[in-house]
Short mmCIF file of C-alpha atoms and ligand atoms in Angstrom, two decimals:
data_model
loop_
_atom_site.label_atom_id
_atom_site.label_comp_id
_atom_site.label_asym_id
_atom_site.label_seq_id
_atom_site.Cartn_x
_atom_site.Cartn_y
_atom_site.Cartn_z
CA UNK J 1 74.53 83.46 113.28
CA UNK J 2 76.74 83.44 116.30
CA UNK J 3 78.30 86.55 117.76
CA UNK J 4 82.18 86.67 117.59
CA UNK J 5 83.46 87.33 121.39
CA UNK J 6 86.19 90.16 120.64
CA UNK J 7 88.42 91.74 123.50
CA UNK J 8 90.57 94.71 122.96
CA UNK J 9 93.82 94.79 124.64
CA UNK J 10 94.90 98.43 125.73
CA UNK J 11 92.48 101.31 125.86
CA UNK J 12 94.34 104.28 125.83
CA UNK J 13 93.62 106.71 122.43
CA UNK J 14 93.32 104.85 119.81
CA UNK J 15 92.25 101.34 121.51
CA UNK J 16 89.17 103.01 123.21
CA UNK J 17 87.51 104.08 119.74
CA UNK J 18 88.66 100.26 118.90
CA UNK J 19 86.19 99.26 121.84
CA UNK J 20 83.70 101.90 121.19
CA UNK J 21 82.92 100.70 117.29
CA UNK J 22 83.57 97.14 118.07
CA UNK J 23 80.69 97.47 120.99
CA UNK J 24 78.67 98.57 118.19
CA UNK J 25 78.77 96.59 115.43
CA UNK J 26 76.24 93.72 114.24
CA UNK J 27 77.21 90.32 115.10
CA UNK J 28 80.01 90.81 117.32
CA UNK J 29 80.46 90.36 121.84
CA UNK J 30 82.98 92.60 123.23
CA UNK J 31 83.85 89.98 125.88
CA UNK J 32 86.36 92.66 127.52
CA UNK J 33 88.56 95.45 127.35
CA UNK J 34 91.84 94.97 128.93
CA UNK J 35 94.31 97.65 130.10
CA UNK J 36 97.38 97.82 132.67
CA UNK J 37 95.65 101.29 134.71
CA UNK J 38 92.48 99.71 135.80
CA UNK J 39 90.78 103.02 135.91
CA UNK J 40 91.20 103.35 132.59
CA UNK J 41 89.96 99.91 131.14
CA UNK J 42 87.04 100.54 133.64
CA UNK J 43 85.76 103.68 132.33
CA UNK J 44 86.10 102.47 128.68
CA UNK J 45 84.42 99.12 130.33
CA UNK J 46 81.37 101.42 131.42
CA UNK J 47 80.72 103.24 128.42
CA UNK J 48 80.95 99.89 125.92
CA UNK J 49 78.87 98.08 128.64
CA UNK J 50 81.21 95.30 128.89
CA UNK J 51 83.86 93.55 131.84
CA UNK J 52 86.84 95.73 132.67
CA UNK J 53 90.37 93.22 133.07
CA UNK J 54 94.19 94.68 134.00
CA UNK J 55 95.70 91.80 132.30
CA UNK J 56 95.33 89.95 129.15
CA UNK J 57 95.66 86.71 130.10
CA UNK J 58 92.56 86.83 132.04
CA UNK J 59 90.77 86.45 128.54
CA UNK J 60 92.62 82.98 127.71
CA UNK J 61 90.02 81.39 129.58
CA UNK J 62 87.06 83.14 127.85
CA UNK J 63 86.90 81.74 124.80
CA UNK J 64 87.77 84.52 122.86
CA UNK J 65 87.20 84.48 118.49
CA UNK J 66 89.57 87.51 118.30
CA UNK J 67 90.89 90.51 119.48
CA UNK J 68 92.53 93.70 119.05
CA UNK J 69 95.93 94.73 120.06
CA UNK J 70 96.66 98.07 120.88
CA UNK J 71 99.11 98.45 124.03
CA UNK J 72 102.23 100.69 123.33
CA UNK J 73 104.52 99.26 120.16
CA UNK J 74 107.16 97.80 122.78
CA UNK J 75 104.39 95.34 124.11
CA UNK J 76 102.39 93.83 121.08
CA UNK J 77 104.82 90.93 120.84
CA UNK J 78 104.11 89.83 124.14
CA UNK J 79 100.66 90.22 124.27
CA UNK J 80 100.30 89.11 120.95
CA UNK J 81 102.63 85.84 120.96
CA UNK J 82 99.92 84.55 123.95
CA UNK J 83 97.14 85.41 122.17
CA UNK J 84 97.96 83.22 118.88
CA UNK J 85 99.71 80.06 120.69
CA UNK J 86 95.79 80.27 122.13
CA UNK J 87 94.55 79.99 118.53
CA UNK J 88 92.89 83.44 118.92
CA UNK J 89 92.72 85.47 115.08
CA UNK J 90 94.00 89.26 115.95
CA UNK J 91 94.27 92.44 114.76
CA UNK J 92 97.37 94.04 116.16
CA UNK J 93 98.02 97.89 115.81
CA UNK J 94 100.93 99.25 113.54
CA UNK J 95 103.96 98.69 114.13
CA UNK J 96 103.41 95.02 114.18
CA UNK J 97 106.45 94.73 116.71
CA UNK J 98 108.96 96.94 117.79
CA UNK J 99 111.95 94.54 116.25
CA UNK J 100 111.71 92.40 112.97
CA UNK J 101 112.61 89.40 114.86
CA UNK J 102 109.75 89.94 116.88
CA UNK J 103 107.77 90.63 114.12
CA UNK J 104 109.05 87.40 112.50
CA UNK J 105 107.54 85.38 115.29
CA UNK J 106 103.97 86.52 115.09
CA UNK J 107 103.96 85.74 111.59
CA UNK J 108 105.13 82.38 112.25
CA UNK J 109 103.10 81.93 115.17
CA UNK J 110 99.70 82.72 113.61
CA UNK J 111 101.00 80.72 110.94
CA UNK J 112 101.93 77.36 112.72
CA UNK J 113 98.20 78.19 114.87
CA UNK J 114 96.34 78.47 111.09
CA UNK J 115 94.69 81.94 112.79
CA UNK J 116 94.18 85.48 110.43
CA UNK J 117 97.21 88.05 112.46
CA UNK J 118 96.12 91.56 110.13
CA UNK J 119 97.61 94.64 111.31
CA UNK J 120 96.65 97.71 111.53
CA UNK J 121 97.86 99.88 108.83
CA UNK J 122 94.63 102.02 108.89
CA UNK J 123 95.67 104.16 105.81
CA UNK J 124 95.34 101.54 103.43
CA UNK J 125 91.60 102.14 103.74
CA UNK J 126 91.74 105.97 103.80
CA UNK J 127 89.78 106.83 100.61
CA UNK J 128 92.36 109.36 99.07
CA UNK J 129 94.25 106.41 98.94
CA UNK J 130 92.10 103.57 97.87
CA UNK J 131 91.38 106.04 94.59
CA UNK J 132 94.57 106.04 93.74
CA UNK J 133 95.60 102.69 94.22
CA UNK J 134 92.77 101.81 92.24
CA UNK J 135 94.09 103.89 89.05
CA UNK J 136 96.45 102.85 86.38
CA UNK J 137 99.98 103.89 87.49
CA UNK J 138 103.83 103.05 87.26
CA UNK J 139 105.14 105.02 90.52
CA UNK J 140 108.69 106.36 89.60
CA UNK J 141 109.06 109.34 91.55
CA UNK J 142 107.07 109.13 94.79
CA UNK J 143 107.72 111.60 97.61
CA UNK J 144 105.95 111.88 101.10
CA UNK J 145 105.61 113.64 103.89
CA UNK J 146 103.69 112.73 107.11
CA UNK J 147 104.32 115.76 109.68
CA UNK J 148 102.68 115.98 113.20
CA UNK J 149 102.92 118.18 116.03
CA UNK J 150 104.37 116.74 119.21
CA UNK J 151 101.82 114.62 120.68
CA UNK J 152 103.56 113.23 123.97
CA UNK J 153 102.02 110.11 122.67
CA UNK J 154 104.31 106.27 121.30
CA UNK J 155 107.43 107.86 123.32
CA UNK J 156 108.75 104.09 123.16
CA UNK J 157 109.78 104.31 119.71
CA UNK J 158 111.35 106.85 117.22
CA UNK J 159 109.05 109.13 114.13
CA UNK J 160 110.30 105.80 111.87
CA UNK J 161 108.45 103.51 113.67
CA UNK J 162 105.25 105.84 114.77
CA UNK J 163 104.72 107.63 111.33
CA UNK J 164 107.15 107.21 108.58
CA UNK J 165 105.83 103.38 108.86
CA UNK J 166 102.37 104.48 107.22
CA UNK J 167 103.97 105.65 104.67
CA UNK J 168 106.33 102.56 103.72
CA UNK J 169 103.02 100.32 103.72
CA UNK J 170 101.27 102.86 101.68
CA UNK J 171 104.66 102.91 98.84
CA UNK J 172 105.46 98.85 99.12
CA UNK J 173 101.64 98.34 98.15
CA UNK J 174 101.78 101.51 95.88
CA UNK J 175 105.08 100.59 93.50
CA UNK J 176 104.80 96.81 94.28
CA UNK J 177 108.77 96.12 93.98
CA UNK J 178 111.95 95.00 96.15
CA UNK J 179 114.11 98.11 97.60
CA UNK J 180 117.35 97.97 96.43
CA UNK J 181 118.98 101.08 98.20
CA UNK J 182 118.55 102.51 101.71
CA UNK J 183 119.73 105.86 102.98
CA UNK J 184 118.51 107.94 105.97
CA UNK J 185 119.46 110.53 108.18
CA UNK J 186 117.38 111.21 111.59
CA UNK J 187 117.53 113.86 114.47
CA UNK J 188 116.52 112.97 118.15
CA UNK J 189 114.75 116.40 119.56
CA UNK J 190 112.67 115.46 122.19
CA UNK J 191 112.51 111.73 122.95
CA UNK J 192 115.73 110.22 122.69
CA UNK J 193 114.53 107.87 119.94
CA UNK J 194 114.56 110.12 116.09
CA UNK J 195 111.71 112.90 116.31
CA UNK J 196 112.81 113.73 112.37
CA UNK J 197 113.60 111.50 109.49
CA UNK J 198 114.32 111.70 106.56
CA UNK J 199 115.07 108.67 103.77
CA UNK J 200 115.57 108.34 100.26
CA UNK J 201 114.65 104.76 98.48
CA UNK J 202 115.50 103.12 95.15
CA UNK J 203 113.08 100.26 93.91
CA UNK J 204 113.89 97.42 92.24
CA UNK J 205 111.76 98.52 89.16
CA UNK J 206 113.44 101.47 89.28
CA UNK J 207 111.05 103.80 91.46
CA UNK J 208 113.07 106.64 93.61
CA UNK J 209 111.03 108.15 96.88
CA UNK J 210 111.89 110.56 99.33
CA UNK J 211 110.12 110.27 102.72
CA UNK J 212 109.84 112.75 105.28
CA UNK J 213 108.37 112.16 109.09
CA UNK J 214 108.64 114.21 112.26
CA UNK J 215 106.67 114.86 115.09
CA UNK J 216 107.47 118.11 115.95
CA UNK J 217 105.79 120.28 113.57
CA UNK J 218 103.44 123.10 113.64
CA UNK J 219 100.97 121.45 111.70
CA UNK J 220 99.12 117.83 110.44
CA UNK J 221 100.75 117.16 107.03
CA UNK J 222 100.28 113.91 105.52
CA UNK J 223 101.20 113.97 101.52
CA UNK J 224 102.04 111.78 98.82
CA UNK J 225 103.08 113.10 95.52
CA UNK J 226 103.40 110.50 92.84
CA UNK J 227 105.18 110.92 89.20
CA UNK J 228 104.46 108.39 86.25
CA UNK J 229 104.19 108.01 82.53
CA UNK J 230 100.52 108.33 82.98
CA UNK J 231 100.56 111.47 84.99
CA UNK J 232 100.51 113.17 88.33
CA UNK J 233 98.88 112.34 91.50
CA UNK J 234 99.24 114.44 94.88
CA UNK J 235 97.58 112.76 97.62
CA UNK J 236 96.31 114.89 100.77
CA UNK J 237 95.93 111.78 103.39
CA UNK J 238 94.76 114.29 105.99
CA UNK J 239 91.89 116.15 104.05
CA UNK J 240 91.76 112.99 102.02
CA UNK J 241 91.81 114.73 98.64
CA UNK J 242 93.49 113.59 95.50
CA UNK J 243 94.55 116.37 92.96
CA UNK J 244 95.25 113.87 89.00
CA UNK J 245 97.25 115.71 86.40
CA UNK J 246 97.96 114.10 83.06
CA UNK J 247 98.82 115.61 79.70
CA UNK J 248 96.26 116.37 76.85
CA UNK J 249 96.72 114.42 73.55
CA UNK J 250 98.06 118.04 72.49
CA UNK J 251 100.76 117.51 74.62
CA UNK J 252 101.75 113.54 74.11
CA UNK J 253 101.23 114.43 69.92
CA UNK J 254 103.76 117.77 70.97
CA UNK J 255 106.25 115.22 73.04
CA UNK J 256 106.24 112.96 70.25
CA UNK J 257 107.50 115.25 67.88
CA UNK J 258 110.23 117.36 69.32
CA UNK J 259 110.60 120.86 67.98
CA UNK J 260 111.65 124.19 69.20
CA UNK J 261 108.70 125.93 70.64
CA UNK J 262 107.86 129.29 68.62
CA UNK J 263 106.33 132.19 70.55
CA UNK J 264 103.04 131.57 69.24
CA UNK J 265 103.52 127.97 71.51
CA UNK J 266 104.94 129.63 74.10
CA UNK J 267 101.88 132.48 74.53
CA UNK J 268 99.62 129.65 74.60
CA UNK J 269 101.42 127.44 76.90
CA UNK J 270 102.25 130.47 79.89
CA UNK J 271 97.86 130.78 79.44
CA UNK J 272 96.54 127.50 79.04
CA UNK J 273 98.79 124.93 80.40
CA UNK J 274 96.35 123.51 82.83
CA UNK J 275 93.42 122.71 80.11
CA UNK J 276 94.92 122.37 76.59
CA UNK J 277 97.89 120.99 78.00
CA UNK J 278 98.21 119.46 81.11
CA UNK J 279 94.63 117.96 81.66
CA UNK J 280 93.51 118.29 85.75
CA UNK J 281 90.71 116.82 88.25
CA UNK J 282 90.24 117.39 91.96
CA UNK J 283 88.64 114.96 93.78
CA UNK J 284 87.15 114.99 97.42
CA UNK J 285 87.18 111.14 99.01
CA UNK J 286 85.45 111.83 101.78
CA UNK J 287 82.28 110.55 101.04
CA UNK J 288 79.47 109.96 103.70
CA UNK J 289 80.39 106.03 104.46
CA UNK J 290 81.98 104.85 107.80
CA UNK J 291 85.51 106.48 108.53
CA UNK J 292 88.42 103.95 108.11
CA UNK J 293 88.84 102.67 111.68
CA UNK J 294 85.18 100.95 111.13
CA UNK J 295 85.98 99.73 107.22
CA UNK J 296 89.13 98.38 109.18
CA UNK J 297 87.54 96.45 111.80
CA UNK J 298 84.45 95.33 109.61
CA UNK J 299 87.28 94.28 107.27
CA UNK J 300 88.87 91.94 110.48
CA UNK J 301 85.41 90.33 111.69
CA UNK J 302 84.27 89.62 108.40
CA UNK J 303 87.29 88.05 107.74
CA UNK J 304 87.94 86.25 111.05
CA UNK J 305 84.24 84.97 110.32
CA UNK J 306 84.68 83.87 106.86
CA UNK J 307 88.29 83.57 105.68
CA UNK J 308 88.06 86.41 103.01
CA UNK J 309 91.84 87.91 102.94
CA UNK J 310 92.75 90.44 104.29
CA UNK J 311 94.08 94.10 103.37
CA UNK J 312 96.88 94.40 105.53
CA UNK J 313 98.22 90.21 106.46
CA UNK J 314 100.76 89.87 108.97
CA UNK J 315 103.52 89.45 105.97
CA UNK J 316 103.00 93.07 104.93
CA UNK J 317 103.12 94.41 108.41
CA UNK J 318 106.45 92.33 108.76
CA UNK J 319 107.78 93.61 105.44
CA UNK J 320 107.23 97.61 106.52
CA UNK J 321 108.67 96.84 109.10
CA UNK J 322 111.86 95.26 107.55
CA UNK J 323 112.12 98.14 105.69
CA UNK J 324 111.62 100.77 108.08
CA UNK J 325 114.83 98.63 110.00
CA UNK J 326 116.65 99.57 106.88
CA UNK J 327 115.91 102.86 107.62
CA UNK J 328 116.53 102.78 111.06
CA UNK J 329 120.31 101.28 110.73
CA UNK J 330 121.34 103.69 107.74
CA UNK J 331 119.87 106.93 110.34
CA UNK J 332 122.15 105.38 112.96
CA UNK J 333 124.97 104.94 111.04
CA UNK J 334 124.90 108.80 109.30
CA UNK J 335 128.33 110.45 110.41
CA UNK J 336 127.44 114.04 110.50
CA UNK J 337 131.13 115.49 109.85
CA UNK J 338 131.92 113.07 107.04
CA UNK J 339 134.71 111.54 109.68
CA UNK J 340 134.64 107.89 110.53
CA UNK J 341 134.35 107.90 114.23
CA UNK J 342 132.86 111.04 114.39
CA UNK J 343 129.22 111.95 115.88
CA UNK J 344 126.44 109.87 114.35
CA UNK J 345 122.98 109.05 114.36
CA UNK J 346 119.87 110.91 115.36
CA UNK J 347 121.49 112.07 119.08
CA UNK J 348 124.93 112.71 117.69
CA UNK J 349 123.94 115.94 116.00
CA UNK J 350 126.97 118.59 116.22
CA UNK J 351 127.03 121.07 119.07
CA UNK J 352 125.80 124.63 117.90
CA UNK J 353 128.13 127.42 116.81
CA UNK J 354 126.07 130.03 118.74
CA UNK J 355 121.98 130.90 118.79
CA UNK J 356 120.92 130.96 115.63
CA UNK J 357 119.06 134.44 116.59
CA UNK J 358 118.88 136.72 119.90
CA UNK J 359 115.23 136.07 121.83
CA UNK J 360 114.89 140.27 121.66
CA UNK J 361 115.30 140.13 118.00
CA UNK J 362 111.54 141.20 116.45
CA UNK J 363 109.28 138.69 115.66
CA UNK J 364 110.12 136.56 118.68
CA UNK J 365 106.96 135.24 120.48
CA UNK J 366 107.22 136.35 124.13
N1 NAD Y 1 96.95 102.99 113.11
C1 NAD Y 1 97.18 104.21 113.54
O1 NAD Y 1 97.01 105.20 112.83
C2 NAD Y 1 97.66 104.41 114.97
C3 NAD Y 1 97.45 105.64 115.61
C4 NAD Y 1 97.86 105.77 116.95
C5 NAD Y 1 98.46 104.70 117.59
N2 NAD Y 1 98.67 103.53 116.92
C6 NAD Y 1 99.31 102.39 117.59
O2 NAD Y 1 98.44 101.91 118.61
C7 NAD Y 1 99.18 101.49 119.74
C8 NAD Y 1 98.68 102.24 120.98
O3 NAD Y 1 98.89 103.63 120.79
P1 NAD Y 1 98.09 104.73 121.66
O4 NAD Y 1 98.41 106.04 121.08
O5 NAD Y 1 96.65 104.32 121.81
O6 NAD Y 1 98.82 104.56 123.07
P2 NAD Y 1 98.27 104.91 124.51
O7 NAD Y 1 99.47 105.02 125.39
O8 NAD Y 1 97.30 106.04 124.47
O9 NAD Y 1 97.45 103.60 124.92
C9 NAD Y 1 98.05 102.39 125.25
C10 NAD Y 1 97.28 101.79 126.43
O10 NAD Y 1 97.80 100.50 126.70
C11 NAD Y 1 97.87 100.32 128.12
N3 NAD Y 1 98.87 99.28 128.37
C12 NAD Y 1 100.22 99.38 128.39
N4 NAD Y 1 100.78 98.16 128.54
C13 NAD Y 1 99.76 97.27 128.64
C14 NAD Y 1 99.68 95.88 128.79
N5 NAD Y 1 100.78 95.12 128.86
N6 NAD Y 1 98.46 95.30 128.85
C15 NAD Y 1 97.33 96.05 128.78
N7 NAD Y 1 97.35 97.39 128.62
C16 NAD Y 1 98.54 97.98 128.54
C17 NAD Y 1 98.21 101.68 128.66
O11 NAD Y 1 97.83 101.81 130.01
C18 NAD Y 1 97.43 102.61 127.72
O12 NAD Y 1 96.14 102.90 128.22
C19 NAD Y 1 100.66 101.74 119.40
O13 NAD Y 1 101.22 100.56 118.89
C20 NAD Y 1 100.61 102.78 118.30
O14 NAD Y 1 101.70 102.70 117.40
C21 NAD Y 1 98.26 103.36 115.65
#
């Protein structure tokens, strides 16, 4: 069998551990690494014991199967657009673009140029989440939170684009309708792009979530809580736990036939509501197989080899990305006193009344 000759474009965090599990696995050349700071595609060069380049289009002439794009969000559609019209299959990192136009384009580029474009929404092969997706469920009430602390790191967008955008692959795949309604309110903190969001979304079958992103919290938080007729799921993304709730044939029989609960009921349902009740598993996903950077790639040269589909096509990356748009215009266009004209979006937030509480006050970190 012949070896696929990869490259990865832009080594910085996440594109070096790209490089480092591409250098290792069966069957594939890591022709290159590419980044803009030469030191910096050197050293990664050195330790996957393969050619350092500053610019991508040094690889056009290399004969490359594939590669992975991972420069900062505001470059992919260059890098990526030259790649394709070369006939060259790629994995590009999430977002696919930083504009839905752009975004647009790569689709119908790799289209037109018959070459796999995946991208790389690597939550879709988290294991919390491949449990649940695998279960019987009707989403109608789906919240989630995805809460980091400030990283310094994809400055060139806003928390929509770096975060919340896991999270609107995860629910499009998860409820598997059209969004009807949009609304969204962000607050720029630190970047001048939104470092908070929040939005609230009505499917088409019906489905309502709430979504919550920042990245400037105390703490990693990444959540999904998920109502249905068939029961409760809460999703821990980070610890990659799933907690499944669903009520006991007691219960459904009890629902079925409405009456007003005697005390006898109500002892019995303050003591045993988790067991006779409300039936309850915990499940830990983690497992002992590759993490879900490798399943991703594995995915990507199997398929770039073969022609198996994808998880993640270019269409869904484009249609997360559609929707976090949505998002983006209703954030921009929140007025926060109610007044037409009057300050709006994530930098227009209100001037304060006054500190909120004196730095001598007790409690207050030195
Ligand atoms: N899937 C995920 O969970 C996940 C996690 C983190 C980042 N990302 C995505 O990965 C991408 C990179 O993020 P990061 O955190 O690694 O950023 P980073 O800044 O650490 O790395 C980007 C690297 O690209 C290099 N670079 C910039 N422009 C270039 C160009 N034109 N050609 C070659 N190299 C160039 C930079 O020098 C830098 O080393 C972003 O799109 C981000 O959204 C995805």
């Amino acid at each position: 069998m012949e070896r696929l000759r990869l490259a990865v474009v832009g080594v910085g965090h996440l594109g070096k551990e790209h490089a480092r599990i591409l250098a290792g696995l069966s069957g594939v050349e890591l022709v290159g690494v590419v980044d803009a700071r030469a030191e910096q595609a050197e050293a990664v060069a050195r330790r996957c014991s393969t050619r350092p380049f500053t610019d991508h289009r040094q690889l056009l002439a290399e004969s490359l199967d594939a590669a992975v794009i991972a420069v900062p969000t505001v470059h992919h559609h260059a890098v990526a657009a030259d790649y394709l019209r070369a006939g060259v299959a790629l994995l590009v990192e999430k977002p696919l673009a930083s504009t839905l136009a752009q975004a647009d384009e790569l689709v119908d580029l790799a289209r037109r140029a018959g070459v796999l474009l995946q991208v790389g929404h690597v939550e879709r092969f988290n294991p919390a989440f491949e449990q649940l997706s695998r279960r019987p469920l009707q989403p109608k009430l789906v919240t989630c939170q995805r809460l980091s602390p400030f990283s310094g790191r994809s400055l060139d967008i806003g928390v929509v684009l770096d975060l919340m955008i896991h999270d609107l692959d995860l629910l499009l795949a998860l409820v598997g309708a059209p969004v009807r309604d949009v609304s969204a309110v962000g607050l720029s903190l630190l970047s001048g792009h939104e470092d908070l969001a929040q939005a609230y979304l009505t499917f088409e079958s019906g489905c309502v979530a709430h979504l919550s992103a920042s990245r400037a919290h105390t703490a990693p938080v990444r959540r999904m809580e998920v109502w249905a007729p068939e029961g409760f799921v809460a999703a821990d993304y980070h610890r990659r736990r799933l907690t499944l709730v669903q009520p006991s044939a007691q219960l459904r029989r009890q629902q079925a036939r409405p009456r007003p609960l005697d005390e006898t009921v109500l002892a019995s349902l303050r003591s045993d509501l988790f067991g006779r009740y409300l039936e309850k598993i915990e499940l830990d996903c983690t497992g002992n197989g590759p993490d879900q950077l490798t399943r991703e790639l594995a995915e990507f040269v199997t398929s770039v080899r073969t022609g198996a589909p994808v998880r993640v096509p270019g269409e869904q990356g484009r249609d997360a990305l559609a929707l976090a748009d949505r998002i983006l215009d209703s954030l921009r266009r929140h007025v926060w006193d109610g007044r037409a004209g009057g300050p709006s979006g994530p930098s227009g937030f209100p001037p304060p009344l006054g500190p909120l509480f004196s730095t001598r006050e007790p409690g207050v970190a030195a």
